[in-house]
């Protein structure tokens, strides 16, 4: 849509994706026509004997830029950019803009570069977006391998670096993801980290006896404080969370976005030092109705503190074990 502001014409896009596509198209065309990498203008771009610059250098810049962004603002742009380099799309662009000298394609090099980044990128949505990029490039090798093991039930053959592929497979499937049971996959902190995108869409998280430590509480807390989060039930029993882990959880319970109604922390090596901030948080968490703290290392003073806090009228807790 075009609007007039005085003598200026201002373009307004109905959807952000249109703007992202046009940005990717501009960057791609500038590289093809002028051999300029707008994403890394100071970089020296090697050229072939024919004076042409392989597009892998542009793709590397875009992938690195997307991975270094904090909020995924370059994710959609990156998908469009790698997709534009496909032969079928090059043919369409030539019809629109006229035939140009064909730029040497680096599809396999781009795929290989993204594969290597997936191995190094353990964190959530960034890894998932790289699989979307592979999909744009027509590469399904990792996904197909993981699907084979997952469907056969032999998930022990899935390498740690490929758990992100399973997260992608699950998110694009029709499978019911409302219940996330970590032991169904493989109970470990590394696996939980890579399957975090799946945890983010769950309503029930069963993480008990999964060899987790206080580190996992950072991941869980990020889910509890998500504005779009739906997590209502969380079981972390039988993990060595210690006081440090419980203190991290306590902070997220007080967040306005937290929707948790049931929390089980049986046998998590929690002492009085961890109990105090937890009970204080519970008294301010208006969604929590059930809390299980059995088989921890509380002293009598912790029990007294619990009774004091939970007797206050603002506390909504109904069941305490």
Short mmCIF file of C-alpha atoms in Angstrom, two decimals, residues 49-306:
data_model
loop_
_atom_site.label_atom_id
_atom_site.label_comp_id
_atom_site.label_asym_id
_atom_site.label_seq_id
_atom_site.Cartn_x
_atom_site.Cartn_y
_atom_site.Cartn_z
CA UNK A 49 38.77 -16.94 -12.78
CA UNK A 50 35.68 -15.75 -14.59
CA UNK A 51 35.36 -12.80 -12.20
CA UNK A 52 32.34 -14.25 -10.40
CA UNK A 53 31.72 -14.41 -6.64
CA UNK A 54 30.25 -17.64 -5.21
CA UNK A 55 27.07 -16.89 -3.30
CA UNK A 56 28.25 -19.00 -0.33
CA UNK A 57 29.95 -15.88 1.04
CA UNK A 58 26.64 -14.04 1.17
CA UNK A 59 24.92 -17.02 2.76
CA UNK A 60 27.63 -17.37 5.42
CA UNK A 61 27.22 -13.71 6.36
CA UNK A 62 23.44 -14.10 6.61
CA UNK A 63 23.59 -17.31 8.69
CA UNK A 64 26.09 -15.78 11.11
CA UNK A 65 24.05 -12.60 11.40
CA UNK A 66 20.88 -14.57 12.19
CA UNK A 67 22.63 -16.72 14.80
CA UNK A 68 24.11 -13.66 16.49
CA UNK A 69 20.76 -11.88 16.78
CA UNK A 70 19.05 -11.99 20.16
CA UNK A 71 15.40 -12.03 19.14
CA UNK A 72 15.30 -13.89 15.82
CA UNK A 73 14.72 -10.71 13.82
CA UNK A 74 16.72 -12.06 10.86
CA UNK A 75 15.23 -15.57 10.78
CA UNK A 76 12.60 -15.06 8.08
CA UNK A 77 14.96 -12.90 6.02
CA UNK A 78 17.52 -15.74 6.07
CA UNK A 79 14.97 -18.31 4.85
CA UNK A 80 13.97 -16.09 1.94
CA UNK A 81 17.60 -15.36 1.05
CA UNK A 82 18.76 -18.97 0.79
CA UNK A 83 15.54 -19.90 -1.01
CA UNK A 84 16.14 -17.27 -3.70
CA UNK A 85 19.37 -18.98 -4.73
CA UNK A 86 17.56 -22.16 -5.75
CA UNK A 87 17.67 -22.88 -9.50
CA UNK A 88 13.88 -22.92 -9.83
CA UNK A 89 13.63 -19.48 -8.23
CA UNK A 90 16.53 -18.14 -10.31
CA UNK A 91 14.52 -18.99 -13.40
CA UNK A 92 11.57 -16.98 -12.12
CA UNK A 93 13.79 -14.01 -11.26
CA UNK A 94 15.31 -14.04 -14.74
CA UNK A 95 11.82 -13.80 -16.24
CA UNK A 96 11.06 -10.78 -14.07
CA UNK A 97 14.37 -8.89 -14.20
CA UNK A 98 15.79 -10.15 -17.48
CA UNK A 99 18.48 -12.73 -18.08
CA UNK A 100 21.77 -12.15 -16.32
CA UNK A 101 25.01 -14.07 -16.29
CA UNK A 102 24.36 -17.07 -14.10
CA UNK A 103 25.98 -16.83 -10.70
CA UNK A 104 27.80 -20.01 -9.69
CA UNK A 105 25.60 -21.79 -7.19
CA UNK A 106 26.96 -23.07 -3.88
CA UNK A 107 23.97 -25.09 -2.70
CA UNK A 108 26.02 -27.97 -1.30
CA UNK A 109 28.47 -25.59 0.37
CA UNK A 110 25.61 -23.67 1.97
CA UNK A 111 24.00 -26.91 3.17
CA UNK A 112 27.31 -28.10 4.59
CA UNK A 113 27.83 -24.78 6.38
CA UNK A 114 24.36 -24.92 7.92
CA UNK A 115 24.92 -28.54 9.02
CA UNK A 116 28.09 -27.49 10.83
CA UNK A 117 26.27 -24.61 12.51
CA UNK A 118 23.50 -26.94 13.68
CA UNK A 119 26.10 -29.09 15.42
CA UNK A 120 27.41 -26.05 17.29
CA UNK A 121 24.07 -24.33 17.91
CA UNK A 122 22.31 -25.94 20.83
CA UNK A 123 19.88 -23.20 21.63
CA UNK A 124 16.26 -23.58 20.68
CA UNK A 125 14.67 -21.48 17.98
CA UNK A 126 17.96 -20.59 16.31
CA UNK A 127 18.58 -24.25 15.58
CA UNK A 128 14.98 -24.74 14.44
CA UNK A 129 15.30 -21.89 11.96
CA UNK A 130 18.38 -23.52 10.42
CA UNK A 131 16.24 -26.57 9.65
CA UNK A 132 13.74 -24.30 7.92
CA UNK A 133 16.66 -23.01 5.83
CA UNK A 134 17.67 -26.56 4.90
CA UNK A 135 14.08 -27.15 3.87
CA UNK A 136 14.25 -24.10 1.59
CA UNK A 137 17.39 -25.60 0.05
CA UNK A 138 15.68 -28.95 -0.48
CA UNK A 139 17.88 -30.82 2.01
CA UNK A 140 16.02 -33.27 4.27
CA UNK A 141 18.91 -35.61 5.13
CA UNK A 142 19.10 -34.89 8.87
CA UNK A 143 15.34 -34.81 9.29
CA UNK A 144 14.82 -38.07 7.38
CA UNK A 145 17.48 -39.83 9.44
CA UNK A 146 15.95 -38.70 12.71
CA UNK A 147 12.43 -39.58 11.52
CA UNK A 148 13.61 -43.10 10.73
CA UNK A 149 14.98 -43.67 14.24
CA UNK A 150 12.05 -41.96 15.94
CA UNK A 151 9.39 -43.96 14.09
CA UNK A 152 11.23 -47.23 14.77
CA UNK A 153 11.44 -46.39 18.47
CA UNK A 154 15.25 -46.71 18.42
CA UNK A 155 16.07 -43.18 19.56
CA UNK A 156 19.35 -44.34 21.11
CA UNK A 157 20.91 -43.96 17.65
CA UNK A 158 20.09 -40.25 17.50
CA UNK A 159 23.30 -38.29 18.05
CA UNK A 160 23.19 -35.46 20.63
CA UNK A 161 23.73 -32.83 17.92
CA UNK A 162 20.69 -34.14 16.01
CA UNK A 163 18.13 -33.71 18.78
CA UNK A 164 17.36 -30.29 17.32
CA UNK A 165 16.28 -32.14 14.19
CA UNK A 166 13.83 -34.16 16.27
CA UNK A 167 12.46 -30.92 17.75
CA UNK A 168 11.85 -29.68 14.20
CA UNK A 169 10.21 -32.97 13.21
CA UNK A 170 7.87 -32.84 16.20
CA UNK A 171 6.91 -29.20 15.74
CA UNK A 172 5.92 -29.63 12.10
CA UNK A 173 4.08 -32.91 12.72
CA UNK A 174 0.45 -33.44 13.72
CA UNK A 175 1.49 -35.13 16.95
CA UNK A 176 -0.13 -33.99 20.20
CA UNK A 177 2.62 -32.09 22.06
CA UNK A 178 0.59 -31.02 25.09
CA UNK A 179 2.48 -33.52 27.30
CA UNK A 180 6.28 -33.37 27.21
CA UNK A 181 7.86 -36.45 28.82
CA UNK A 182 11.65 -36.17 28.68
CA UNK A 183 12.17 -39.85 29.55
CA UNK A 184 10.26 -40.76 26.38
CA UNK A 185 13.16 -39.32 24.41
CA UNK A 186 16.32 -39.54 26.48
CA UNK A 187 16.63 -38.08 29.96
CA UNK A 188 19.54 -35.66 30.01
CA UNK A 189 20.22 -31.95 30.25
CA UNK A 190 21.73 -31.77 26.75
CA UNK A 191 18.62 -33.31 25.21
CA UNK A 192 16.31 -31.03 27.21
CA UNK A 193 18.20 -28.00 25.92
CA UNK A 194 17.78 -29.03 22.30
CA UNK A 195 14.13 -30.03 22.74
CA UNK A 196 13.26 -26.77 24.47
CA UNK A 197 11.12 -25.57 21.51
CA UNK A 198 8.90 -28.63 22.10
CA UNK A 199 8.68 -27.90 25.83
CA UNK A 200 7.55 -24.37 24.99
CA UNK A 201 4.30 -25.62 23.44
CA UNK A 202 3.51 -28.16 26.18
CA UNK A 203 0.96 -27.87 28.99
CA UNK A 204 2.44 -30.68 31.08
CA UNK A 205 6.21 -31.22 31.52
CA UNK A 206 7.34 -34.53 33.02
CA UNK A 207 11.05 -34.13 33.73
CA UNK A 208 11.42 -36.38 36.77
CA UNK A 209 14.47 -38.63 37.28
CA UNK A 210 16.20 -37.35 34.16
CA UNK A 211 19.71 -36.65 35.50
CA UNK A 212 19.04 -32.92 35.58
CA UNK A 213 20.88 -30.34 37.68
CA UNK A 214 20.25 -26.72 38.64
CA UNK A 215 21.27 -25.74 35.10
CA UNK A 216 17.98 -27.08 33.71
CA UNK A 217 16.07 -24.60 35.86
CA UNK A 218 17.26 -21.80 33.58
CA UNK A 219 15.62 -23.48 30.61
CA UNK A 220 12.43 -24.23 32.53
CA UNK A 221 12.26 -20.69 33.92
CA UNK A 222 12.48 -19.25 30.40
CA UNK A 223 9.40 -21.32 29.48
CA UNK A 224 7.45 -20.34 32.60
CA UNK A 225 7.96 -16.64 31.93
CA UNK A 226 7.01 -16.74 28.24
CA UNK A 227 4.05 -14.55 27.36
CA UNK A 228 2.76 -17.25 25.01
CA UNK A 229 3.64 -20.10 27.39
CA UNK A 230 0.96 -22.65 28.36
CA UNK A 231 2.82 -24.77 30.94
CA UNK A 232 0.43 -25.70 33.76
CA UNK A 233 2.03 -28.77 35.33
CA UNK A 234 5.74 -29.37 36.04
CA UNK A 235 7.39 -32.42 37.61
CA UNK A 236 11.10 -32.14 38.41
CA UNK A 237 11.19 -34.80 41.12
CA UNK A 238 14.26 -36.96 41.57
CA UNK A 239 16.75 -34.50 40.07
CA UNK A 240 19.68 -32.82 41.84
CA UNK A 241 18.34 -29.29 41.57
CA UNK A 242 19.72 -28.19 44.94
CA UNK A 243 18.93 -24.79 46.46
CA UNK A 244 20.39 -22.85 43.52
CA UNK A 245 18.00 -24.47 41.05
CA UNK A 246 14.94 -23.98 43.23
CA UNK A 247 15.85 -20.33 43.71
CA UNK A 248 15.83 -19.88 39.93
CA UNK A 249 12.37 -21.45 39.75
CA UNK A 250 11.16 -19.22 42.57
CA UNK A 251 11.92 -16.13 40.53
CA UNK A 252 9.88 -17.36 37.56
CA UNK A 253 6.89 -18.30 39.74
CA UNK A 254 6.40 -14.63 40.56
CA UNK A 255 6.36 -13.60 36.91
CA UNK A 256 3.03 -12.29 35.62
CA UNK A 257 3.17 -14.71 32.67
CA UNK A 258 3.51 -17.83 34.82
CA UNK A 259 0.46 -20.13 34.51
CA UNK A 260 1.76 -23.07 36.55
CA UNK A 261 -0.86 -24.79 38.73
CA UNK A 262 1.03 -27.94 39.82
CA UNK A 263 4.70 -28.18 40.82
CA UNK A 264 6.39 -31.36 42.03
CA UNK A 265 9.88 -31.14 43.56
CA UNK A 266 10.14 -34.43 45.44
CA UNK A 267 13.66 -35.53 46.39
CA UNK A 268 15.51 -32.59 44.80
CA UNK A 269 18.07 -32.01 47.61
CA UNK A 270 16.44 -28.75 48.69
CA UNK A 271 17.39 -27.36 52.12
CA UNK A 272 16.07 -24.47 54.20
CA UNK A 273 18.14 -22.05 52.08
CA UNK A 274 16.15 -23.01 48.99
CA UNK A 275 12.85 -23.39 50.80
CA UNK A 276 12.62 -19.78 51.96
CA UNK A 277 12.63 -18.06 48.53
CA UNK A 278 10.41 -20.81 47.11
CA UNK A 279 7.69 -20.44 49.74
CA UNK A 280 7.88 -16.67 49.45
CA UNK A 281 7.34 -16.99 45.68
CA UNK A 282 4.51 -19.50 46.09
CA UNK A 283 2.62 -17.07 48.29
CA UNK A 284 2.69 -14.57 45.42
CA UNK A 285 1.97 -17.03 42.62
CA UNK A 286 -1.79 -16.80 42.10
CA UNK A 287 -1.94 -19.68 39.60
CA UNK A 288 -0.25 -22.37 41.74
CA UNK A 289 -2.66 -24.75 43.48
CA UNK A 290 -0.51 -27.79 44.27
CA UNK A 291 3.08 -28.09 45.56
CA UNK A 292 4.97 -31.29 46.42
CA UNK A 293 8.21 -30.94 48.43
CA UNK A 294 8.43 -34.42 49.92
CA UNK A 295 11.76 -36.07 50.75
CA UNK A 296 13.89 -32.95 50.82
CA UNK A 297 16.29 -31.71 53.51
CA UNK A 298 14.11 -29.25 55.41
CA UNK A 299 14.59 -28.29 59.04
CA UNK A 300 11.75 -27.51 61.47
CA UNK A 301 12.15 -23.79 60.85
CA UNK A 302 11.28 -24.38 57.19
CA UNK A 303 8.02 -26.06 58.15
CA UNK A 304 7.16 -23.17 60.45
CA UNK A 305 7.95 -20.71 57.67
CA UNK A 306 5.72 -22.62 55.26
#
